[in-house]
Short mmCIF file of C-alpha atoms in Angstrom, two decimals:
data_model
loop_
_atom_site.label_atom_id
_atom_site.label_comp_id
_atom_site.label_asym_id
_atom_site.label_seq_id
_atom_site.Cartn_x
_atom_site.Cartn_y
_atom_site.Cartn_z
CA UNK A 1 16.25 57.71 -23.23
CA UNK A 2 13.53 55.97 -25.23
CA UNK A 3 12.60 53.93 -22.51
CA UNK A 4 12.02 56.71 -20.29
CA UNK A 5 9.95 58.62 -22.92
CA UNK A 6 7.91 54.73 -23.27
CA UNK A 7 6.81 54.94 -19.47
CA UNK A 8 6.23 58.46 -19.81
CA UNK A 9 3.42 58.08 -22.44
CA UNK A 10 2.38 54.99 -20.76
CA UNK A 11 1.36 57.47 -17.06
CA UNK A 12 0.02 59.98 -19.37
CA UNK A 13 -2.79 57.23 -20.87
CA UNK A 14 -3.45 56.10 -17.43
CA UNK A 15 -3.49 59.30 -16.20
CA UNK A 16 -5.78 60.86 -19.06
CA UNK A 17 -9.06 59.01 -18.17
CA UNK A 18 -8.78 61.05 -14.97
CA UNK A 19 -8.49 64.34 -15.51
CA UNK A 20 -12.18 64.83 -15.48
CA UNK A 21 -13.82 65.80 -12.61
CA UNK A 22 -16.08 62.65 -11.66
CA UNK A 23 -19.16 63.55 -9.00
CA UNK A 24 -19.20 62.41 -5.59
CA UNK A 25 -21.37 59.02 -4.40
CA UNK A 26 -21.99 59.38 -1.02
CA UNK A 27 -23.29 56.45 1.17
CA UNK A 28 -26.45 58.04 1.46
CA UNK A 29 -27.21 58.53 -1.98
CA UNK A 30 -25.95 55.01 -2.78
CA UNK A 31 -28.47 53.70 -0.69
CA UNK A 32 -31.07 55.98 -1.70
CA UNK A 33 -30.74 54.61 -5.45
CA UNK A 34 -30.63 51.32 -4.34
CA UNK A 35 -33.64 51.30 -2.63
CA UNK A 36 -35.35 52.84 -5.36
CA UNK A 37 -33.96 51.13 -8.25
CA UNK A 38 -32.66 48.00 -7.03
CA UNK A 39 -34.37 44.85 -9.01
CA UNK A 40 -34.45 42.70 -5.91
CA UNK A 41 -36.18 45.44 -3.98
CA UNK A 42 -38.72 46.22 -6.64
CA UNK A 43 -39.83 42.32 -6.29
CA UNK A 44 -39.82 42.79 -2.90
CA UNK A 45 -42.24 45.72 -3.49
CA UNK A 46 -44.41 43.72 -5.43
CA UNK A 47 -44.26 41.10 -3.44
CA UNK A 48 -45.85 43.44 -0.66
CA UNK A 49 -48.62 44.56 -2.74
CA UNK A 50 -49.66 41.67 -3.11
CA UNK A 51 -49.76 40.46 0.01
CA UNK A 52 -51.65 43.62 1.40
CA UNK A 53 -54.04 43.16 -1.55
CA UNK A 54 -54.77 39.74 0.17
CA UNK A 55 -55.47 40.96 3.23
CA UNK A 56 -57.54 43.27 2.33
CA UNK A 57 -61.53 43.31 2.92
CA UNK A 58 -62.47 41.98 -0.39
CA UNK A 59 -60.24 38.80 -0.10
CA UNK A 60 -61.97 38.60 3.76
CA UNK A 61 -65.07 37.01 2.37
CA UNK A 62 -67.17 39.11 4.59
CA UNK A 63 -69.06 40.09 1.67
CA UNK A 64 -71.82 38.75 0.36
CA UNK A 65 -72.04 37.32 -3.78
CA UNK A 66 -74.29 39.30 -5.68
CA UNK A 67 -75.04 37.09 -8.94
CA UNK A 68 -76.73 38.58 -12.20
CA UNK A 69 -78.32 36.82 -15.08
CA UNK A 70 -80.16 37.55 -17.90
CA UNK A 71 -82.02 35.35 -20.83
CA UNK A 72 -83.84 35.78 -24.01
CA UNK A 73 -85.34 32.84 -26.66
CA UNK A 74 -87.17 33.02 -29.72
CA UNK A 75 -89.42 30.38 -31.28
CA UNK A 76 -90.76 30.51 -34.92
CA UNK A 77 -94.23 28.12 -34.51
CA UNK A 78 -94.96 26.35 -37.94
CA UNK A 79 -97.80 23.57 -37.83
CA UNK A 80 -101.02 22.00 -39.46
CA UNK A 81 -103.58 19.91 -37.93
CA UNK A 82 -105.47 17.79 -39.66
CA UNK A 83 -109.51 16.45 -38.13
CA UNK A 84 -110.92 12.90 -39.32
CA UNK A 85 -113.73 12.79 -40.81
CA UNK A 86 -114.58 15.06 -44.26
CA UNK A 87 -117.75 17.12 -42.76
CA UNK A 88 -118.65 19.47 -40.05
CA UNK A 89 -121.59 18.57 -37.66
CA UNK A 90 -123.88 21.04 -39.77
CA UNK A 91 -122.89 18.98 -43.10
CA UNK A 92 -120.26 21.50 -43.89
CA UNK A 93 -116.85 20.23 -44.87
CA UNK A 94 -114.67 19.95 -42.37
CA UNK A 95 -111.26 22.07 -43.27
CA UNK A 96 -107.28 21.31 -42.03
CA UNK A 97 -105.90 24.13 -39.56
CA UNK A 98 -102.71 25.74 -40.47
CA UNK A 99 -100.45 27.72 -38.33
CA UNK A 100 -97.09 29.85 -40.24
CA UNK A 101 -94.64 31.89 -38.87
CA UNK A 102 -96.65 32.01 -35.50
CA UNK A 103 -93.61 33.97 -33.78
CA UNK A 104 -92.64 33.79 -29.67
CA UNK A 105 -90.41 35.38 -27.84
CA UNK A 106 -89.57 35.08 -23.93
CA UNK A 107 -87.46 37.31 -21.46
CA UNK A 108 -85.57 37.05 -18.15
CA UNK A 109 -83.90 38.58 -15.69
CA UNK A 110 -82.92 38.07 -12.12
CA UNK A 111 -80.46 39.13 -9.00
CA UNK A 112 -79.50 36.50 -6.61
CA UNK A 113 -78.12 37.18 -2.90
CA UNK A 114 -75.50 34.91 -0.93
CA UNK A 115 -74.12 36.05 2.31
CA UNK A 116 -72.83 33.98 5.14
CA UNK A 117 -73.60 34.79 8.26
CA UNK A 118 -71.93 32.05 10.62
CA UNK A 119 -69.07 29.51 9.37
CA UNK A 120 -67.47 28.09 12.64
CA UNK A 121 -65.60 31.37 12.97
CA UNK A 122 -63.54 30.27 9.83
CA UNK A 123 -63.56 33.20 7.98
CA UNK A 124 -62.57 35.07 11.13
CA UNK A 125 -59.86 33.27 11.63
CA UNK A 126 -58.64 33.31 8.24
CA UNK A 127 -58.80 37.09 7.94
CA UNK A 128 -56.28 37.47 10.91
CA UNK A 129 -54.20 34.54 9.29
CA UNK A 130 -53.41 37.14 6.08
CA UNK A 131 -52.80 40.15 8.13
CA UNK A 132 -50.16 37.67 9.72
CA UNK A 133 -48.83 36.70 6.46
CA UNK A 134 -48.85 40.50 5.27
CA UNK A 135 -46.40 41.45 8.21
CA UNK A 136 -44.67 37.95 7.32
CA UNK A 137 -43.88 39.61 3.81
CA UNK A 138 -43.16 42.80 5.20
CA UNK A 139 -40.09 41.21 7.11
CA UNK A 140 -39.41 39.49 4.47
CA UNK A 141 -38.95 42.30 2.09
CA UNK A 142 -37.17 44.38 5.21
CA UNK A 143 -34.90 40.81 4.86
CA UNK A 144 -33.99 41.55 0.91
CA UNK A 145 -33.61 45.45 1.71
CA UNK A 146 -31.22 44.40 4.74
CA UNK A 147 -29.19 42.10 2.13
CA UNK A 148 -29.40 44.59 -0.76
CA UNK A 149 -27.93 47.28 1.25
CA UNK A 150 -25.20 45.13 2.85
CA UNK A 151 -24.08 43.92 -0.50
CA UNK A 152 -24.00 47.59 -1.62
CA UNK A 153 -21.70 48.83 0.54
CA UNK A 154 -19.31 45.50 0.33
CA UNK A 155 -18.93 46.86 -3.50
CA UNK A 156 -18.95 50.27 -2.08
CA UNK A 157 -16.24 50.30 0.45
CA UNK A 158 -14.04 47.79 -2.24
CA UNK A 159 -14.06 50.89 -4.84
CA UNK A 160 -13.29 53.05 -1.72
CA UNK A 161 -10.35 50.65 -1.25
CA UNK A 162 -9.10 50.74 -4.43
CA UNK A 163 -9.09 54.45 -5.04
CA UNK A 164 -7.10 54.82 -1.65
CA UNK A 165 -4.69 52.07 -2.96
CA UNK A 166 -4.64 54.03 -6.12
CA UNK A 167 -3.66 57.21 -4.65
CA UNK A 168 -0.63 55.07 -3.12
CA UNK A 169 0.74 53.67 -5.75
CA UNK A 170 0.44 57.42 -7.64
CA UNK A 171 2.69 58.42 -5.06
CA UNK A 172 5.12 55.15 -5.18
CA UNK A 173 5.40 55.70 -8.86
CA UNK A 174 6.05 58.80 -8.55
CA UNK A 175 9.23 58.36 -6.39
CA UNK A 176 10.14 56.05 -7.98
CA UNK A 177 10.15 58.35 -11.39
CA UNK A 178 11.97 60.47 -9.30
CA UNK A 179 14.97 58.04 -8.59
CA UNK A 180 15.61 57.52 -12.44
CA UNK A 181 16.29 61.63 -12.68
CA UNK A 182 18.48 61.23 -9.65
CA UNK A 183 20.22 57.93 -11.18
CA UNK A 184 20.66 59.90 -14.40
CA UNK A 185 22.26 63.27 -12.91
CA UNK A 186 24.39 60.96 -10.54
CA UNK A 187 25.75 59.18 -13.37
CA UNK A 188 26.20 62.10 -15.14
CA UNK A 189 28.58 63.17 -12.75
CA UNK A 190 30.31 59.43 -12.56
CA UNK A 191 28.76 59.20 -8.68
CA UNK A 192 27.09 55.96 -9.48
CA UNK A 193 26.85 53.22 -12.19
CA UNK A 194 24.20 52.35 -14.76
CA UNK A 195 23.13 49.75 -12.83
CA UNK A 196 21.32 52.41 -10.41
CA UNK A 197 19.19 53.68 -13.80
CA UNK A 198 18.48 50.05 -14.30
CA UNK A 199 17.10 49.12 -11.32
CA UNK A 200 15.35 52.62 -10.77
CA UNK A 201 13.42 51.78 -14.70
CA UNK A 202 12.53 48.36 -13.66
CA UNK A 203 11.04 49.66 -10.24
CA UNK A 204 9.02 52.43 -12.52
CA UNK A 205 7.55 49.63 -14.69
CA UNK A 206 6.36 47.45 -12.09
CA UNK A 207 4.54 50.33 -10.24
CA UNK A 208 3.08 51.14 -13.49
CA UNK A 209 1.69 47.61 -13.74
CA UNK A 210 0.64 47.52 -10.37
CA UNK A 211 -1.32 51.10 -10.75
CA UNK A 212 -2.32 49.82 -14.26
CA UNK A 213 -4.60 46.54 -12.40
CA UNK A 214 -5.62 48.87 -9.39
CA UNK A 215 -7.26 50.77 -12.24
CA UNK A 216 -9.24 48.27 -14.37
CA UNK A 217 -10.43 46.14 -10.86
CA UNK A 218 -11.85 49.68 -9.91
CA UNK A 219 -13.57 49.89 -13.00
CA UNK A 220 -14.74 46.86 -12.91
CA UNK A 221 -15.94 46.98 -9.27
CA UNK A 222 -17.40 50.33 -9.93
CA UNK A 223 -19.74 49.04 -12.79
CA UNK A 224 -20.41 45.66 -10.44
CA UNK A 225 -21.77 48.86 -8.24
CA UNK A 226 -24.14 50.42 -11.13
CA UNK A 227 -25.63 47.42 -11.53
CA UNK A 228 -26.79 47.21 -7.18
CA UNK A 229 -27.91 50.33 -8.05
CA UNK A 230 -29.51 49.30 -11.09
CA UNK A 231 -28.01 52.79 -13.26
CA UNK A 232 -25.67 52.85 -16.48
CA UNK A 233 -23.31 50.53 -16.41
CA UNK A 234 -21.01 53.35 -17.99
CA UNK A 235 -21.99 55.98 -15.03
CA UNK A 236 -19.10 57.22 -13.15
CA UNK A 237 -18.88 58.72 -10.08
CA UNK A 238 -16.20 58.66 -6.88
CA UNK A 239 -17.14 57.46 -3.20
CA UNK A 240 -16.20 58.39 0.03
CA UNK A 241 -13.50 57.23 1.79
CA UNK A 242 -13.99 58.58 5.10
CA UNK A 243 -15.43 56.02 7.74
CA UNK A 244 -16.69 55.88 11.21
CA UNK A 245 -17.37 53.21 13.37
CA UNK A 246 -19.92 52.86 15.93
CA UNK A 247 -19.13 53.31 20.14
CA UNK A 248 -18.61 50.37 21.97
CA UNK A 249 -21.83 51.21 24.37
CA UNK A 250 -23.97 51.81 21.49
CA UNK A 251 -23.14 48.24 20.05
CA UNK A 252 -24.00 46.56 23.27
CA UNK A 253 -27.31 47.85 23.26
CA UNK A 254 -27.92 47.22 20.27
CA UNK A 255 -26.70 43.28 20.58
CA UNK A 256 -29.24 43.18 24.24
CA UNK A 257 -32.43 43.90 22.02
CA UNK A 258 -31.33 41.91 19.08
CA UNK A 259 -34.02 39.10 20.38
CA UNK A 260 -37.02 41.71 19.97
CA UNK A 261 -35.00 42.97 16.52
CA UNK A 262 -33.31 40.73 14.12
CA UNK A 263 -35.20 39.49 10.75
CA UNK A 264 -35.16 35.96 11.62
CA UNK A 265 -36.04 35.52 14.69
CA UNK A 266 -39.50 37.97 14.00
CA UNK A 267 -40.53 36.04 10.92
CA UNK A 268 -40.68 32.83 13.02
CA UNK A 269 -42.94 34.72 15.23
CA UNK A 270 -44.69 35.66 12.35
CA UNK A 271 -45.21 31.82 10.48
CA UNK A 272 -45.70 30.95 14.27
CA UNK A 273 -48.98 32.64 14.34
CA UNK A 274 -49.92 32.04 11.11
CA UNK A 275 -49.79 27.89 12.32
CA UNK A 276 -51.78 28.82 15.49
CA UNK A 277 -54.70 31.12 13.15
CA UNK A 278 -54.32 27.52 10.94
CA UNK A 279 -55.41 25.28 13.70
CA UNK A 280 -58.14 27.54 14.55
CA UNK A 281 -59.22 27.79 10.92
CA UNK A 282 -59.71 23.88 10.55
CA UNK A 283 -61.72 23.72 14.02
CA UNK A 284 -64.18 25.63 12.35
CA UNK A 285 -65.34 22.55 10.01
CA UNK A 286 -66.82 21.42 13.57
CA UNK A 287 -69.13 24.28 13.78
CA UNK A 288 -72.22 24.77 11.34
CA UNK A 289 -72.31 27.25 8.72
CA UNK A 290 -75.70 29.52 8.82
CA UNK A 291 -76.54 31.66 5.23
CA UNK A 292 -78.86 34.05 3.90
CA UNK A 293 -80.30 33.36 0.33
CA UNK A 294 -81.76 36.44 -1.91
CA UNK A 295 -83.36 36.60 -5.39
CA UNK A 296 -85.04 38.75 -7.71
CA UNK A 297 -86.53 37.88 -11.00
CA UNK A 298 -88.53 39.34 -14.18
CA UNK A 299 -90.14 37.43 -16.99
CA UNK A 300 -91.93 38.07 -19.93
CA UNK A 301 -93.66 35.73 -22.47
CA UNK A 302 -94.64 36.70 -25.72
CA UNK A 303 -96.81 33.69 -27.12
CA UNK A 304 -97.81 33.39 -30.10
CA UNK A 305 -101.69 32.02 -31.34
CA UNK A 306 -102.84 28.28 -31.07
CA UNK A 307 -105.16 25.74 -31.75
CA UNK A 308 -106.74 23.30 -29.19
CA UNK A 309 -109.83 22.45 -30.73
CA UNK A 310 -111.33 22.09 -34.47
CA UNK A 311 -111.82 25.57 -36.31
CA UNK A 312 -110.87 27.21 -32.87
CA UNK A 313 -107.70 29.42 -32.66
CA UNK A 314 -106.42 30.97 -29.60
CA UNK A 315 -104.75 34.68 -30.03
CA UNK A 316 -101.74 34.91 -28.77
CA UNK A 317 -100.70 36.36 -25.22
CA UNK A 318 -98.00 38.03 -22.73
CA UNK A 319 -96.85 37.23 -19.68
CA UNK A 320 -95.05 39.81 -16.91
CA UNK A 321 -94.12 38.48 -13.93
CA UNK A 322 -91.87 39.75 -11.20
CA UNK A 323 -90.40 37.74 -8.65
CA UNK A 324 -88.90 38.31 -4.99
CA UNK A 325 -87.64 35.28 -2.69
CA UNK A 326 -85.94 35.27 0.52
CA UNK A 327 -84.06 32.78 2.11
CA UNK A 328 -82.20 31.20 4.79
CA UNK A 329 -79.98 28.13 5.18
CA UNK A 330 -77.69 25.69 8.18
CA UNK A 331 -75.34 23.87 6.73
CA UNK A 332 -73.86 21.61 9.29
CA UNK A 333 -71.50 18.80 8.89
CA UNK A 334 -72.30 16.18 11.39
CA UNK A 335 -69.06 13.42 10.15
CA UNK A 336 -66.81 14.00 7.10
CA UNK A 337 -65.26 11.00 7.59
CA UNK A 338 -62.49 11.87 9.70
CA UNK A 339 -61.50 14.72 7.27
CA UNK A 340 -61.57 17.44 9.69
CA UNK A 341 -59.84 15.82 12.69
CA UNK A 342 -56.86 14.73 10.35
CA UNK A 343 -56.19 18.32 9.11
CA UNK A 344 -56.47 19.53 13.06
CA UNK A 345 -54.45 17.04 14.42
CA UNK A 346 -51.49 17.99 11.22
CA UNK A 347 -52.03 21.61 11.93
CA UNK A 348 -50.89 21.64 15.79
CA UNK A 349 -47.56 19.37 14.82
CA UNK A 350 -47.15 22.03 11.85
CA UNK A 351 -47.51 24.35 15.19
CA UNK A 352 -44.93 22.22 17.70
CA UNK A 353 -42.69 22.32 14.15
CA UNK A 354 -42.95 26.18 14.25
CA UNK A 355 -41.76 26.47 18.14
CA UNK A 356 -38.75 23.93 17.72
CA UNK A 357 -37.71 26.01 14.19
CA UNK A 358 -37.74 29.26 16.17
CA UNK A 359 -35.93 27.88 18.97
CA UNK A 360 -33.65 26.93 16.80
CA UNK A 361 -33.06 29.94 14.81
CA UNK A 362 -33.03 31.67 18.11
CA UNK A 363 -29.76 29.69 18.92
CA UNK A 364 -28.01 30.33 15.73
CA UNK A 365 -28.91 34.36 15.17
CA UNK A 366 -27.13 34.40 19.59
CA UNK A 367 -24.09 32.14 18.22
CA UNK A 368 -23.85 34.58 14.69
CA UNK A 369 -24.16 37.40 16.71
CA UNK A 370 -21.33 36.40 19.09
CA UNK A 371 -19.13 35.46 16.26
CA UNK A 372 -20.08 38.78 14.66
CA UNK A 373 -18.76 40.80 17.78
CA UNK A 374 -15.83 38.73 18.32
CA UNK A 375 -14.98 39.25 14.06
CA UNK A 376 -15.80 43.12 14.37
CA UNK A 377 -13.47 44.06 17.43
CA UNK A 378 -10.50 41.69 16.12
CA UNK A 379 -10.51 43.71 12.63
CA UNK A 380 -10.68 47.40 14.65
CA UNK A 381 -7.94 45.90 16.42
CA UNK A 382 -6.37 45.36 13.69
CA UNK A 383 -7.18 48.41 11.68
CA UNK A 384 -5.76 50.45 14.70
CA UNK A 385 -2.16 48.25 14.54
CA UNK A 386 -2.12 48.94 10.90
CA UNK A 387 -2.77 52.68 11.75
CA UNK A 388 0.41 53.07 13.68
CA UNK A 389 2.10 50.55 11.52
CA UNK A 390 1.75 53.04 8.52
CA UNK A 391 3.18 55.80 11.03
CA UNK A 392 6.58 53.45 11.79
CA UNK A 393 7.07 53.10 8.51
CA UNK A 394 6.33 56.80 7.06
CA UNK A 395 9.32 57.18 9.37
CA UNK A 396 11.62 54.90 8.37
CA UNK A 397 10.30 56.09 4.72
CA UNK A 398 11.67 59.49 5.44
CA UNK A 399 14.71 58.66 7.36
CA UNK A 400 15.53 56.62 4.35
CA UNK A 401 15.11 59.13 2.06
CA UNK A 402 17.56 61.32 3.67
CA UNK A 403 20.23 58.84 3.73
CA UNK A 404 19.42 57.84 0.16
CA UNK A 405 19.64 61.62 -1.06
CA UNK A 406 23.20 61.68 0.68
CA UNK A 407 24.41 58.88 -0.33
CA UNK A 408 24.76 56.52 2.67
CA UNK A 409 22.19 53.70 1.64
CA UNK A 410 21.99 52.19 -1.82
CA UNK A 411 18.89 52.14 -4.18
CA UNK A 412 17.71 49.07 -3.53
CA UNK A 413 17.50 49.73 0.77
CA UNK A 414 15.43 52.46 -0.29
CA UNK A 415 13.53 50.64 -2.38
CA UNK A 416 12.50 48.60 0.55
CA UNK A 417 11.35 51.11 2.51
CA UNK A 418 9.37 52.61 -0.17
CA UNK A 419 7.86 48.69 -0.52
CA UNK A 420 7.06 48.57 3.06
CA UNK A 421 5.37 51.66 3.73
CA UNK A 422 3.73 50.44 0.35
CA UNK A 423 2.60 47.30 1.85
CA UNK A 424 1.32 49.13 5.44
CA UNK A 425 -0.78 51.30 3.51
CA UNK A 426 -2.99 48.86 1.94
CA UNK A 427 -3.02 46.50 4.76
CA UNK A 428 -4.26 49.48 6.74
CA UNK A 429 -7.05 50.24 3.83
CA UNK A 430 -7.96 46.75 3.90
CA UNK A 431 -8.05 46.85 7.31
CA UNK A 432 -9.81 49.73 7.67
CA UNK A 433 -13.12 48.36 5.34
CA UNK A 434 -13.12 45.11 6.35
CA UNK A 435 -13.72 46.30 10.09
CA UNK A 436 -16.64 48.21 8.82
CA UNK A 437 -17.82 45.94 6.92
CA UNK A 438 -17.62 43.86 10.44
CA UNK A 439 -19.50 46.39 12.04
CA UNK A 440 -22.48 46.05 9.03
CA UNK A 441 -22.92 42.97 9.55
CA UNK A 442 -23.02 43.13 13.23
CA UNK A 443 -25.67 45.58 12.67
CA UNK A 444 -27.43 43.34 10.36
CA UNK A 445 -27.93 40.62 12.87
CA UNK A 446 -29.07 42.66 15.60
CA UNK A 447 -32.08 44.67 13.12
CA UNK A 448 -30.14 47.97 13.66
CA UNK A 449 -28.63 48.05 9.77
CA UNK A 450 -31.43 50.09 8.24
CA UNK A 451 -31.59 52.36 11.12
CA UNK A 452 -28.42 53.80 10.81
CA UNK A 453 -26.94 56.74 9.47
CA UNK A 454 -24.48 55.45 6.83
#
């Protein structure tokens, strides 16, 4: 009797963690966190900022440069000058001229203009080359979003898993508590042996274990979860186990326009144009440049008084000027040495590199997509075996059962029946998430994941 009172408070603390009611995660929600608190996403985010700050009109330069600068100096005149000769013309004596603390100051200020008005159509070119590379990084982010959100639901739909293979093994364990009270009356009555309790305790223990690990990996996979989603890595929460898979039709569609849809395949269109906008941009250094020049300027000089000739001082004087100067300028490089016809000549292989890369990738995405389809409809063929597979042997679980309560088959023929429709269950569950998790990827490869309704 001990024993049985030992499993009992063993199923209550595995039990007691439960009781509470936990709220539901649905799909939607799941993804709606993700995508708002996901740490891979939020660099993706950033990412995009700052590639739409780049293409933006003040990284164009189609503005001009508007240049300010300002100056002040001061000067502290000390000096004495000394004339040869001891008298003056009119017999006077002749004196030395002394100068202290003669103070000058000066002022400036000035505005100055550059705008470009022609550079070989460089600066054109270069403007479309970032609104390239902005769509570039969109796809790119849609890329880390498509991953994110696949990864998701493979933790998703392995808690889903679990908690149906949970539920089972309640239920096993339960029968199988259920066969020690029947062992126990039976041999009560001398109808069977000890051995019967025996093997009924031992069968109780090991579904105890077995719940016992189905509990901690669905803690664990739940908290791998929280952290997708970027929330308390305590948070809990139960997700839905119902799924649905898409219609055949639909999925052929959807693998016809995976050419004008799939990630890959639209970023090399993307870098492909960038390559073509970079040839055009290094044909400009052919072309002359043509500018327009601008400046205004103020000064003021404060001088102070001086001495040119003997017994002669001048006062001291300002000066105010203002100053306004237009210009304009051709800058054109006749030979750079070769410079220029290099960097064309590397940009158009960069170009024929860009066309064999998305041939390429064109190739793979068809064979992954192929292999994709052909993965997806042998699971869903094999979810739909497992299906009636758990029907056969809910049957011969039943059937069994009868026979066991009257006494026609021993313990341990029950015991396999209870194992097998054990087994069929979570082959079906696994079944059952690995198609769909099939069918995501599927999805993914043909740029249809994110349209979806999960």
């Amino acid at each position: 009797m001990g024993y049985r009172y030992l499993i009992t408070a063993l199923l209550i603390g595995i039990c007691g963690g439960l009781s509470a009611q936990e709220k539901l995660l649905s799909k939607d929600a799941a993804v709606s966190l993700a995508l708002e608190n996901n740490f891979g996403i939020k660099v993706a985010k950033n990412q995009l900022a700052i590639a739409d700050n780049n293409a933006g009109i003040l990284n164009s330069g189609y503005l001009p440069r508007l240049t300010g600068t300002a100056g002040a100096t001061y000067n502290d005149f000390n000096s004495t000058t000394e004339y040869p000769g001891q008298f003056e013309n009119n017999g006077d004596p002749r004196q030395d001229l002394e100068i202290k603390n003669a103070e000058s100051q000066g002022y400036n200020a000035a505005l100055s203009l550059n705008y470009t008005l022609f550079d070989g159509m460089g600066r054109l070119y270069n403007f479309k080359r970032l609104k390239e590379q902005y769509q570039l990084t969109e796809l790119q982010a849609r890329e880390t979003i498509e991953n994110t959100v696949l990864q998701l639901f493979s933790v998703y739909y392995e808690i889903a898993r679990l908690t149906e293979n949970e539920n089972v093994l309640r239920q096993a364990l339960e029968i199988s508590k259920d066969r020690i009270k029947r062992a126990e009356y039976s041999f009560e009555y001398g109808q069977n042996t000890k051995l019967d309790i025996l093997n009924a305790q031992v069968d109780v223990t090991n579904d105890s274990i077995s719940l016992m690990n189905v509990q901690q990996n669905l803690a664990n996979t739940k908290r791998d979860l929280n952290v997708v989603l970027n929330q308390n890595l305590n948070e809990t929460f139960v997700v839905d186990t119902l799924v649905s898979f898409i219609p055949k039709l639909q999925l052929e569609d959807y693998v016809a326009q995976s050419k004008e849809n799939n990630v890959a395949i639209l970023q090399t269109e993307r870098n492909l144009a960038i390559n073509e906008y970079d040839v055009k941009v290094n044909r400009s250094g052919y072309l002359p440049t043509l500018g327009l020049t601008g400046s205004y300027g103020w000064n003021l000089n404060q001088s102070a008084a001086t001495s040119f000739l003997p017994g002669q001082i001048i006062p001291g004087s300002n000066r105010n000027s203002l100053n306004l100067a237009l210009g304009a300028n051709l800058t054109w490089n006749l030979f750079d040495g070769g410079g220029t016809t290099v960097r064309v000549k590397n940009a158009k292989i960069a170009y024929e590199n860009q066309e064999l890369f998305k041939d390429q990738v064109t190739l793979e995405v068809d064979r992954d997509i192929l292999n994709a389809l052909g993965i997806y409809e042998n699971r869903l063929q094999i979810f739909k075996i497992q299906e009636q597979n758990v029907v056969t042997n809910q049957n011969n679980f039943e059937r069994s059962k009868e026979q066991f309560q009257l006494g026609r088959i021993t313990s341990i023929e029950f015991r396999q029946a209870q194992i097998n429709l054990l087994n069929a269950q979570t082959n079906k569950n696994l079944a059952k998430y690995d198609a769909k998790l099939a069918e995501l990827q599927l999805l993914q490869l043909t740029g249809q994941l994110l349209s979806e309704e999960f």
